[in-house]
Tab-separated table of C-alpha atoms in Angstrom:
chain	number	residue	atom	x	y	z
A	225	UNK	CA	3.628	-68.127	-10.729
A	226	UNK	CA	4.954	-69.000	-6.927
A	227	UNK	CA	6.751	-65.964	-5.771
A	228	UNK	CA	8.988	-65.848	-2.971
A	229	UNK	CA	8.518	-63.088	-0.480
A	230	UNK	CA	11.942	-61.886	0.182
A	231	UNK	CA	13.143	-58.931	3.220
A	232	UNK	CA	15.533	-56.540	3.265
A	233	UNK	CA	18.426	-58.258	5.578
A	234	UNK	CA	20.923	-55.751	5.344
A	235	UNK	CA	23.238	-53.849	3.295
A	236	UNK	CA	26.917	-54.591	3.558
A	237	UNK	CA	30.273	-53.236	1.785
A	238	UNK	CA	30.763	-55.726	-1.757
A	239	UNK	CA	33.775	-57.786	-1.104
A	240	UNK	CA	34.302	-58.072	-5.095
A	241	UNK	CA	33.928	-54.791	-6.105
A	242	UNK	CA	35.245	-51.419	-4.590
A	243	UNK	CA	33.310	-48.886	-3.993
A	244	UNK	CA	30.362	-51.148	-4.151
A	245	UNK	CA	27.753	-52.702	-1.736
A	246	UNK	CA	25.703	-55.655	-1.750
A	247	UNK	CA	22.042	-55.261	-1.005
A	248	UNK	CA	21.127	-58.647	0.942
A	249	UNK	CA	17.473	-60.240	0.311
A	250	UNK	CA	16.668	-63.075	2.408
A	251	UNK	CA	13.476	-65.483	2.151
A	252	UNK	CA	12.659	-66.193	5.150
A	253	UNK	CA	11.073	-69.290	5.144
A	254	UNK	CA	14.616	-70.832	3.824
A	255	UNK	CA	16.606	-68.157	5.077
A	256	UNK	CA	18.295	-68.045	1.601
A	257	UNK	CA	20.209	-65.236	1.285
A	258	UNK	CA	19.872	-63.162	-2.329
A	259	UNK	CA	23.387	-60.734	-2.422
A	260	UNK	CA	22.756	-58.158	-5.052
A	261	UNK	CA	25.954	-55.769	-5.520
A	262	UNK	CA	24.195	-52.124	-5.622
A	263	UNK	CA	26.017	-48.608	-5.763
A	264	UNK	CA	26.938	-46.002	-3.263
A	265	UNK	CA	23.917	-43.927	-4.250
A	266	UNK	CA	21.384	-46.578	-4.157
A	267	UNK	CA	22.875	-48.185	-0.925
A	268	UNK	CA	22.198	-44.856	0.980
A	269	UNK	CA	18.763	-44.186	-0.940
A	270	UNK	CA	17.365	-47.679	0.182
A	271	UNK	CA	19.191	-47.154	3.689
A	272	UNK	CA	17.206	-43.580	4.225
A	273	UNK	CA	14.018	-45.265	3.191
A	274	UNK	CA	14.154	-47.866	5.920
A	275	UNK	CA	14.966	-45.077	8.163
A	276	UNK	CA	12.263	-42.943	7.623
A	277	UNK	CA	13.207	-40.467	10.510
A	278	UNK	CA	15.592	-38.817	8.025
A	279	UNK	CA	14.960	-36.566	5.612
A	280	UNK	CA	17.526	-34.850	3.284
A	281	UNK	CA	17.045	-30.817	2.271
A	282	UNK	CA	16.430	-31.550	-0.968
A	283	UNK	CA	14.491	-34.554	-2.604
A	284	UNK	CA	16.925	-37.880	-3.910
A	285	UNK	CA	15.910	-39.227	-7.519
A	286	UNK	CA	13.692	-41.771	-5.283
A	287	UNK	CA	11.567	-39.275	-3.072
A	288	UNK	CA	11.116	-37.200	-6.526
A	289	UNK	CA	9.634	-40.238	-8.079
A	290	UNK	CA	7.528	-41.380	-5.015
A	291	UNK	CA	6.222	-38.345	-5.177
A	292	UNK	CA	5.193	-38.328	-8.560
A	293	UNK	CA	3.810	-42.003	-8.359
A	294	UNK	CA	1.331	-40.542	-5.696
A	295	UNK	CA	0.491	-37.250	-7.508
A	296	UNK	CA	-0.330	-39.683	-10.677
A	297	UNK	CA	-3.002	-41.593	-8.244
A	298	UNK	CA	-1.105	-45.124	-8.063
A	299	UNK	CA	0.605	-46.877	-5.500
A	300	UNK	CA	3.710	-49.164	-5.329
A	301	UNK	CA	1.444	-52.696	-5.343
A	302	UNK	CA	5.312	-55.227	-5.401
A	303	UNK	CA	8.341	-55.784	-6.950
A	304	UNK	CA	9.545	-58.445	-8.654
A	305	UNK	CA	13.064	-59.818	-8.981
A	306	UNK	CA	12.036	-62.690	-11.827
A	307	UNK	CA	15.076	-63.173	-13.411
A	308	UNK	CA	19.275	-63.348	-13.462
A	309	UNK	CA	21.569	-63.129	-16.907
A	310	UNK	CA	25.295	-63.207	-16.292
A	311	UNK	CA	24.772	-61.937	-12.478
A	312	UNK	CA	22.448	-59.249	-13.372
A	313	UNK	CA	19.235	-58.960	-11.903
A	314	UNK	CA	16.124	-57.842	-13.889
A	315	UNK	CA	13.112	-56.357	-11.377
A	316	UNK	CA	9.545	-54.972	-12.516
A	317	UNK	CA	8.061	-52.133	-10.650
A	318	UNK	CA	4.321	-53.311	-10.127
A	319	UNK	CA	1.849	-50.187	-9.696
A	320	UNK	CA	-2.038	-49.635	-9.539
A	321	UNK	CA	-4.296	-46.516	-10.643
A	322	UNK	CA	-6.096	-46.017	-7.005
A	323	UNK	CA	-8.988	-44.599	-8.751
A	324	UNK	CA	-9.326	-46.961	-11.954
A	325	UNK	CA	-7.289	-50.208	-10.825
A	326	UNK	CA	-5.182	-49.600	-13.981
A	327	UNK	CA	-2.318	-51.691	-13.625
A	328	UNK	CA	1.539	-50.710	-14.514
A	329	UNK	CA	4.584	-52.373	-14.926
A	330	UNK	CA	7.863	-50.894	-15.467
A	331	UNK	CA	11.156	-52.780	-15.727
A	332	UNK	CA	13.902	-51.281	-12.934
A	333	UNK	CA	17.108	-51.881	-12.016
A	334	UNK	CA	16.893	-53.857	-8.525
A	335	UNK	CA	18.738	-51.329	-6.600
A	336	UNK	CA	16.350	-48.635	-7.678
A	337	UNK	CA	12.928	-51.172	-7.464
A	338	UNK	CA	13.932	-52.064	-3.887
A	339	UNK	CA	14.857	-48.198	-2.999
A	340	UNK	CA	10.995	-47.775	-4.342
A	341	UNK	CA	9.556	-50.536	-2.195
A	342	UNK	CA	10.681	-49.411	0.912
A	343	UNK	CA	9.317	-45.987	0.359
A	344	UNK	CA	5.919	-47.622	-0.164
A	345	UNK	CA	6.534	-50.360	2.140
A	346	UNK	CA	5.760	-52.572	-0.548
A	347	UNK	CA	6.963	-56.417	-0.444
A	348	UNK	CA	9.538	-57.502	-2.827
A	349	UNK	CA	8.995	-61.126	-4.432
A	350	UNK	CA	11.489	-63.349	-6.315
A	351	UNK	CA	10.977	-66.959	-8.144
A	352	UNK	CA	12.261	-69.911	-7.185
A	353	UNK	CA	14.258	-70.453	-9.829
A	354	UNK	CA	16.465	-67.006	-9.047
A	355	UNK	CA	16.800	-68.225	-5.877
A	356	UNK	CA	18.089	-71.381	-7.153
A	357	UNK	CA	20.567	-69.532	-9.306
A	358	UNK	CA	21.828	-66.886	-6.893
A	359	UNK	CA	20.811	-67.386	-3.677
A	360	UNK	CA	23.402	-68.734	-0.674
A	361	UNK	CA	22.750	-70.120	2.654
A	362	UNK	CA	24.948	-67.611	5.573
A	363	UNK	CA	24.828	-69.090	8.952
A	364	UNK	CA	23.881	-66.467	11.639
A	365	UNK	CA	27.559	-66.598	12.335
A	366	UNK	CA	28.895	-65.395	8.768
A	367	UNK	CA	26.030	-62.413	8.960
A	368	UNK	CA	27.602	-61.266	12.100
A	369	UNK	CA	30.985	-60.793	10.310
A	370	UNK	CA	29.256	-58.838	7.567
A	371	UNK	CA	27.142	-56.061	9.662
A	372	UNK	CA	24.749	-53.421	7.822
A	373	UNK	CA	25.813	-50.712	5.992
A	374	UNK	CA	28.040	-48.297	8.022
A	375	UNK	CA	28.799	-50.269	10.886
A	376	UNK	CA	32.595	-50.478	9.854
A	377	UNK	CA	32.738	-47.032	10.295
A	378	UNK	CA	30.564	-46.962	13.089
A	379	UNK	CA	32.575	-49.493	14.992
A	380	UNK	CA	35.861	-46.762	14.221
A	381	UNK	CA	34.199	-43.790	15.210
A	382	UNK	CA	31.877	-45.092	17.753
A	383	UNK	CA	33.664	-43.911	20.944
A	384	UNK	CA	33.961	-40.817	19.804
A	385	UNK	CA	30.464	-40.266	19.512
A	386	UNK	CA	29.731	-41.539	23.223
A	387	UNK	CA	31.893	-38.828	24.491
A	388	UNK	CA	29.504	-36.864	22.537
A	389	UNK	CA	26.651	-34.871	24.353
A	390	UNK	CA	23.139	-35.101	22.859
A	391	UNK	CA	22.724	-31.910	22.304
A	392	UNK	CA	25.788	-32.023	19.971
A	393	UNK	CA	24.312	-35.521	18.544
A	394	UNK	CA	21.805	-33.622	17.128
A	395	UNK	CA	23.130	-30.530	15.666
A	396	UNK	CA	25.599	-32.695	13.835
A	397	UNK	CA	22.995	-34.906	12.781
A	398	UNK	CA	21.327	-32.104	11.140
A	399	UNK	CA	24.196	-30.421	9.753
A	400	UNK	CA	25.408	-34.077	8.094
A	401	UNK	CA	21.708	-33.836	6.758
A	402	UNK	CA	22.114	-30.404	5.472
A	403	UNK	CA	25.655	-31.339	3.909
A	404	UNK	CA	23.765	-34.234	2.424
A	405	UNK	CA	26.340	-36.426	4.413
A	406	UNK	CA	23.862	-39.628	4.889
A	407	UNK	CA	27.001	-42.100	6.106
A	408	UNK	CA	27.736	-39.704	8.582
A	409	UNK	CA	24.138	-38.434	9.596
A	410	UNK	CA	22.991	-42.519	9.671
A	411	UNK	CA	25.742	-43.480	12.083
A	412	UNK	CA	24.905	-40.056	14.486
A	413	UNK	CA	21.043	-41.874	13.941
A	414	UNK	CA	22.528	-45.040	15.199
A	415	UNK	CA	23.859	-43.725	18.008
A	416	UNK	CA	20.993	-41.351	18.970
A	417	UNK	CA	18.954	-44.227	18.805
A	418	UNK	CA	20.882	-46.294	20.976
A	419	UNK	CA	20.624	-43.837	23.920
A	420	UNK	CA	16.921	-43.346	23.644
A	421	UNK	CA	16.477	-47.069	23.893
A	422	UNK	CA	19.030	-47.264	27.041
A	423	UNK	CA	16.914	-44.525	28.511
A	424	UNK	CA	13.567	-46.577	28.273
């Protein structure tokens, strides 16, 4: 089958369902837009995978399996968003045996295959026909309305962390880490990283 390489656009708060995001895919060569709505959980598991620079006390569900993925001698090969039923998305978790190219699929949730990928930085497919179903076309324009994950709060709170020394950046960075307060510790990130890049 023709899959569609889709990337990881951004993660925005659902505007149908509180409490809610929505995970947007995008293939690229179309720049069709695939919203999935995803929980808080996932929303800040998938957003500390793409990080990478931060790394909670204690293991999430996802770094637990990663970890035992890797002990078991496979790898995360792709995922595979291949079909939609009444607005749900069904995903497959594709994985290899390193040692005897044994190949594994498990059927996932999207939120918690795409949570996966990143962690392996493995690329996540789609068909054509799911795009057809569910995918929208957002002009640049629209995007910028509807920013990544915790920039509404980032935009609130953002002059108070410029008054904000870096020294005290980064012991409340890792004190939001040790309170396992990711929204908070990802928009200290932000702002760390924003300094660092004004500095270069």
């Amino acid at each position: 089958m023709d899959y569609k390489q889709l990337i990881i656009r951004g993660i925005s708060y659902s505007q149908t369902q509180t409490g809610a995001y929505a995970l947007l895919l995008e293939h690229e060569e179309t720049n069709i837009k695939l919203p999935v709505v995803i929980g808080n959980f996932e929303a800040q598991s998938i957003s500390l995978g793409l990080e990478k620079d931060i790394h909670p006390p204690r293991p999430l569900t996802h770094d637990l399996f990663t970890k035992f993925i890797i002990s078991a001698n496979f790898e995360l090969v792709s995922v595979i968003i291949y079909q939609i039923v009444d607005g749900v998305f069904f995903s497959n978790i594709n994985l290899k045996n390193k040692i005897t190219d044994e190949e594994l699929i498990l059927d996932a949730r999207t939120s918690d295959a795409v949570a996966m990928s990143v962690r392996f930085d493995a690329p996540i497919y789609t068909t054509q026909q799911v795009l057809n179903e569910a995918g929208i076309l957002l002009e640049l324009d629209d995007l910028s309305k509807d920013e990544d994950v915790f920039s509404e709060k980032i935009n609130n709170e953002e002059d108070n962390l410029k008054n904000i020394s870096m020294d005290e950046l980064q012991k409340l960075l890792d004190n939001a880490v040790k309170e396992e307060d990711f929204d908070t510790a990802l928009e200290i990130q932000e702002e760390i990283k924003r300094r660092k890049k004004k500095i270069d």
